[in-house]
Amino acid sequence: QVQLVESGGALVQAGGSLRLSCTASGFTVEDYSIGWFRQAPGKELEGVSCIHSGDRSSTYYEESVKGRFTISRDNAKNTVYLQMDSLKPEDTAVYYCARSIGAPKFWTLLSEYDYWGQGTQVTVSS
């Protein structure tokens, strides 16, 4: 059974850091691209970052998080991480990870993902 479980969300002050984890079961994360999305109150779900499958593990970032967020993968733990530094109040959202079945260039499209986690809340206070 395919499952994705996020953890690591918390309340943090602006300028602080958090590391989110997305632990998978029922499949191997190295074989799939994994994306991180977020949804702020009253806003649509948006793509934050994605790590491509395989040895090259190309990474992709939404413009507003470039230079602050880093996506990575630990194959031994079957887990994908999202390291978030220099957090801003506008990063406040529920963060979700998802498994992609599409091409990397379509990583922001929700339709390219077949399994989603339950989400973890990140709140950044000013």
Backbone as a ProteinNet text record, in pm:
[ID]
protein_1_A
[PRIMARY]
QVQLVESGGALVQAGGSLRLSCTASGFTVEDYSIGWFRQAPGKELEGVSCIHSGDRSSTYYEESVKGRFTISRDNAKNTVYLQMDSLKPEDTAVYYCARSIGAPKFWTLLSEYDYWGQGTQVTVSS
[TERTIARY]
83.3	0	87.3	64.6	142.7	96.3	192.6	160.9	274	237.2	332.9	294	391.1	363.5	459.3	402.6	484	497.6	607.4	628.6	725.7	734	831.4	772.9	645.7	584.9	578.6	583.3	583	558.3	550.7	545.6	688	729.6	866.3	864.4	961.4	970.6	1031.1	998.3	1056.5	1208.6	1271.1	1415.9	1463.5	1372.8	1409.3	1411	1434.1	1446.1	1361.1	1319.1	1251.3	1295.1	1289.6	1311.3	1188.9	1124.2	1010	1057	990.8	1021.2	898.8	924.2	819.2	865.9	810.8	852.3	753.4	807.1	723	723.4	614.1	604.1	525.3	553.6	484.1	548.2	652.9	728.5	863.5	953	1087	1096.2	1130.4	1131.2	1232	1338.4	1440.4	1384.1	1277.4	1220.3	1118.2	1085.2	982.5	1030.2	979.6	996.7	898.8	944.9	862.6	854.1	732.7	712.4	662.5	693.8	638.5	545.7	429.5	331.7	290.3	228.9	176.9	46.4	-35.2	-160	-179.4	-176.8	-200.1	-350.5	-396	-538.8	-594	-700.9	-766.2	-696.2	-590.8	-515.1	-514.2	-477.3	-471	-342	-346.4	-228.1	-122.4	1.2	106.8	229.9	299.3	421.3	533.9	607.4	719.5	852.5	861.8	987.7	962.8	1058	1047.8	1187.8	1203.6	1329.4	1301.8	1380.5	1360	1409.5	1356.8	1397.1	1535.4	1593.4	1718.2	1842.3	1955.8	2085	2109	2058.3	2086.7	2013.8	1891.7	1815.2	1810.1	1774.3	1756.1	1651.8	1671.7	1579.1	1517.3	1399.6	1324.3	1264.3	1256	1204.5	1112.1	1011.3	928.9	1012.6	989.3	1077.8	1095.8	988.4	996.9	1076.3	1105.2	1179.3	1321.6	1357.3	1493.2	1594.8	1698.6	1801.6	1768.8	1644.1	1605.4	1567.3	1508.2	1464.7	1555.9	1577.2	1657.2	1586.5	1564.9	1503.4	1613.3	1595.3	1694	1625.4	1701.3	1643.9	1743	1692.9	1772.6	1714.3	1781.1	1727.1	1720.7	1817.8	1820.6	1699.5	1652.3	1537.3	1407.3	1420.4	1303.4	1226.4	1302.6	1247.6	1299.5	1212.1	1249	1233.5	1330.9	1331.4	1312.6	1260.1	1255.6	1312.6	1436.1	1500.8	1458.6	1401.1	1349.2	1422.5	1497.3	1573.1	1519.2	1558.2	1516.3	1366	1292.1	1147.3	1082.4	976.9	902.1	755.7	686.1	543.5	463.4	501.6	427.9	453.2	543.7	563.7	463.8	384.6	285	185.1	170	81.9	82.8	-6.8	2.2	86.3	186.8	279	249.2	244.3	215.4	327.1	353.7	440.3	353.8	402.7	325.2	418	370.4	447.7	408.1	508.8	483.9	489.3	400.9	404.3	428	461.8	478.1	621.1	637.8	769.6	810.9	941.7	989.6	942.4	930.4	893.5	751.7	673	535.5	521.3	628.5	628.2	530.5	488.2	394.5	248.6	223.1	84.6	32.6	-77	-133.6	-171.4	-211.7	-255.8	-143.5	-17.5	96.7	127.3	50.6	77.4	-36.1	2	-101.6	-125.2	-26.7	-45.6	3.4	-72.2	-43.6	-40.2	40.1	39.1	-73.8	-82.4	-191.9	-162.3	-37.5	1.5	56.1	139.4	194.4	191.7	150.5	131.8	262.4	292.3	405.1	349.3	382.5	338.1	459.3	475.5	588.6	535.3	577.6	531.8	627.5	572.5	654.5	711
-118.8	0	124.5	209.4	331.9	433.1	489.1	588.9	690.1	815	923	990.9	1009.6	1071.3	1187.5	1308.1	1426.2	1447.5	1508.7	1548	1664.6	1727.5	1834.8	1974	1986.9	2118.9	2171	2303.2	2363.7	2513	2576.6	2722.7	2772.4	2865.8	2916.2	3066.5	3136.7	3280.4	3308.3	3422.3	3463.2	3461.5	3413	3397.9	3262.1	3184.6	3053.3	2946	2822.9	2709.4	2592.7	2512.8	2387.1	2286.6	2159.1	2054.4	1964	1958.9	1870.9	1737.4	1631.3	1497.1	1438.7	1363.1	1290.8	1145.3	1061.6	922	836.7	760.3	680.7	534.2	467.6	322.9	269	145.3	82.6	108.3	188	212.4	272.4	280.6	332.4	475	569.9	711.4	738.3	659.2	681	658.3	580.7	546.3	647.4	744.8	842.4	984.1	1079.1	1218.6	1247	1324.1	1359.8	1511.7	1560.3	1704.6	1747.9	1871.8	1937	2049.7	2055.5	2159.8	2226	2341.6	2406.2	2477.1	2490.5	2562.1	2655.1	2784	2884.7	2909.5	2961.3	2987.8	3075.8	3031.2	3108.3	3106.7	3027	3022.9	2882.5	2876.3	2747.1	2673.5	2545.1	2462.7	2503.3	2521.2	2559.9	2472	2448.8	2370.3	2449	2384.3	2447.2	2396.1	2263.3	2204.3	2061.8	2009.8	1872.5	1816.6	1688.3	1620.1	1506.2	1502.9	1404.3	1267.7	1165.2	1029.5	997.7	889.6	840.1	903.6	866.4	908.8	1058.9	1119.5	1261.7	1350.5	1310.2	1381.7	1531.1	1568.2	1711	1769.1	1894.5	1959.9	2084	2117.8	2230.7	2307.4	2439.7	2523.9	2631.9	2661.2	2778.1	2902	3004.6	3122.1	3183.6	3191.8	3261.5	3185.8	3058.7	2981.8	2950.5	2987.5	2961.1	3029.6	2954.8	3008	2994.5	2958.9	2943.6	2798.6	2729.7	2591.6	2497	2378.2	2275.8	2141.8	2077.9	1945.5	1840.4	1729.2	1621.5	1488.7	1382.8	1248.7	1157.1	1076.8	973.5	839.6	773.8	647.8	539	537	434.3	446.1	569.4	592.3	606.2	598.7	613.4	741.8	846.7	974.2	1089.9	1185.2	1310.1	1422.5	1513	1622.8	1757	1850.8	1989.5	2074.7	2118	2207.4	2349.6	2416.3	2550.4	2647.2	2737.3	2837.9	2976.5	3070.9	3211.1	3220.2	3153.2	3147.1	3283.7	3304.4	3429.5	3401.5	3499.1	3477.2	3426.6	3467.7	3422.2	3276.1	3210.7	3066.4	2986	3054.2	2986.3	2913.6	2783.3	2700.6	2557.5	2478.4	2333	2280.2	2203.5	2150.4	2002.8	1966.1	1829.1	1776.8	1647.9	1584.5	1490.5	1463.8	1382.2	1309	1197.3	1117	1152	1182	1221.3	1101.6	1101.7	1001.4	1068	1197.3	1271.8	1312.5	1386.7	1436.1	1551.4	1567.3	1672.5	1812.9	1842.1	1977.7	2012.5	1912.3	1936.2	1927.1	1946.9	1917.7	2002.4	2114.9	2198.5	2160.6	2070.4	2034.3	1927.6	1956.2	1863.5	1730.9	1735.5	1614.4	1515.2	1559.2	1471	1384.8	1400.6	1331	1233.8	1114.2	1014	984.5	1005.6	984.9	1105.5	1141.4	1258.8	1220.9	1295.2	1280.5	1361.5	1355.7	1421.6	1567.8	1607.8	1746.2	1771.2	1874.7	1917.8	2069.9	2126	2270.2	2340.4	2443	2531.5	2671.1	2727.4	2862.1	2946	3056.5	3146.3	3277.6	3310	3432.6	3547.1	3667.2	3784.8	3848.4
0	0	0	-97.8	-108.7	-4.4	66.1	167.5	178.2	200.6	224.1	354.1	442.4	571.3	592.6	605.6	632.4	782.7	820	959.1	962.5	1079.7	1097.1	1099.5	1069.9	1074.9	1218.2	1232.1	1365	1353.5	1470	1477.6	1496	1410.4	1415.6	1389.4	1442	1417.5	1280.6	1226.9	1099.3	1108.9	1003.5	1002.1	1048.7	1105.8	1156.7	1049.1	1093.5	1000.8	1047.8	952.3	978.8	873.9	910	812	811.2	697.9	680.3	624	668.7	619.4	551	448.5	376.9	367.5	452.2	455.6	377	285	195.4	235.6	204.6	219.2	100.6	67.1	-44.9	-180.5	-184.2	-306.8	-267.1	-363.9	-340	-392.7	-306.9	-347.4	-457.4	-461.8	-564.5	-705	-714.7	-845.5	-896.6	-811.5	-848.6	-816.2	-891.6	-852.1	-738.6	-641.1	-526.1	-518	-505.3	-497.4	-361.3	-328.1	-209.7	-257.7	-198.6	-227.7	-96.7	-108	11.7	-20.1	82.8	67.8	186.3	157.6	259.5	271.2	385.4	403	291.8	229.5	125.4	-9.1	-20.7	-146.1	-204.3	-330.5	-397.6	-360.6	-382.4	-362.7	-465.4	-420.7	-513.3	-494.8	-604.8	-600.7	-536.5	-448.7	-379.1	-432.2	-444.9	-487.7	-534.3	-610.8	-658.5	-676.9	-647.6	-673.3	-768.9	-875	-978.8	-933	-995.4	-962.9	-1016.7	-967.8	-1023.6	-964.6	-1025.6	-972.6	-987.7	-1093.9	-1117.2	-1019	-980.7	-877.8	-902.2	-1021.3	-1050.1	-955.4	-918.8	-825.7	-889	-842.5	-895.8	-778.1	-794.1	-686.4	-741.3	-663.1	-692.4	-666.3	-745	-744.1	-605.3	-526.9	-398.8	-292.1	-315.8	-215.8	-259.8	-381	-429.1	-339.3	-303.3	-215.7	-68.2	-36	104.9	137.6	44.3	64.7	-12.9	44.2	-21.5	-8.8	-121.7	-122.5	-136.4	-65.7	-72.6	-47.1	-69.2	-55.3	14.3	106.4	173.1	131.3	38.5	-13.5	94	182.9	287.4	380.5	400.5	487.6	408.3	275.1	188.3	220	237	284.1	199.5	174.5	107.9	209.3	208.6	303.9	232.7	306.7	260.7	372.4	353.8	449.3	417.3	515.5	493.7	585.6	528.8	603	573.2	657.5	640.2	617.1	701	682.9	698.3	621.7	621.6	658.8	709.1	740.9	621.6	502.3	383.5	348.6	421.3	403.9	485.8	566.5	648.2	559.7	583.4	500.5	553.6	499.8	517.6	401.7	436.1	336.3	312.7	184.7	143.9	55.1	65.9	-32.8	-116.6	-237.5	-329.8	-424.9	-475.7	-570.1	-712.7	-792.9	-931.4	-1024.8	-1123.9	-1230	-1365	-1362.9	-1486.5	-1515.2	-1622.1	-1662.2	-1571.6	-1550.2	-1459.4	-1495.1	-1624.3	-1663.2	-1621.5	-1585.3	-1541.4	-1389.8	-1316	-1173.9	-1093.7	-1142.9	-1068	-1091.6	-1184.5	-1217.2	-1121.4	-1055.3	-958.2	-1022.2	-1147.3	-1216.6	-1239.7	-1220	-1241.1	-1119.2	-1012.6	-887.1	-854.6	-810.2	-784.9	-636.9	-553.3	-409.6	-332.6	-227.5	-146.5	1.1	75	219.5	280.6	412.7	483.5	515.7	502.7	525	664.3	675.5	802.8	806.9	918.7	930.2	963	884.5	911.6	936.3	1051	1083.4	1117.9	1046.8	1068.1	1124.6	1244.3	1309.2	1279.3	1271.5	1240.5	1366.4
[MASK]
++++++++++++++++++++++++++++++++++++++++++++++++++++++++++++++++++++++++++++++++++++++++++++++++++++++++++++++++++++++++++++++

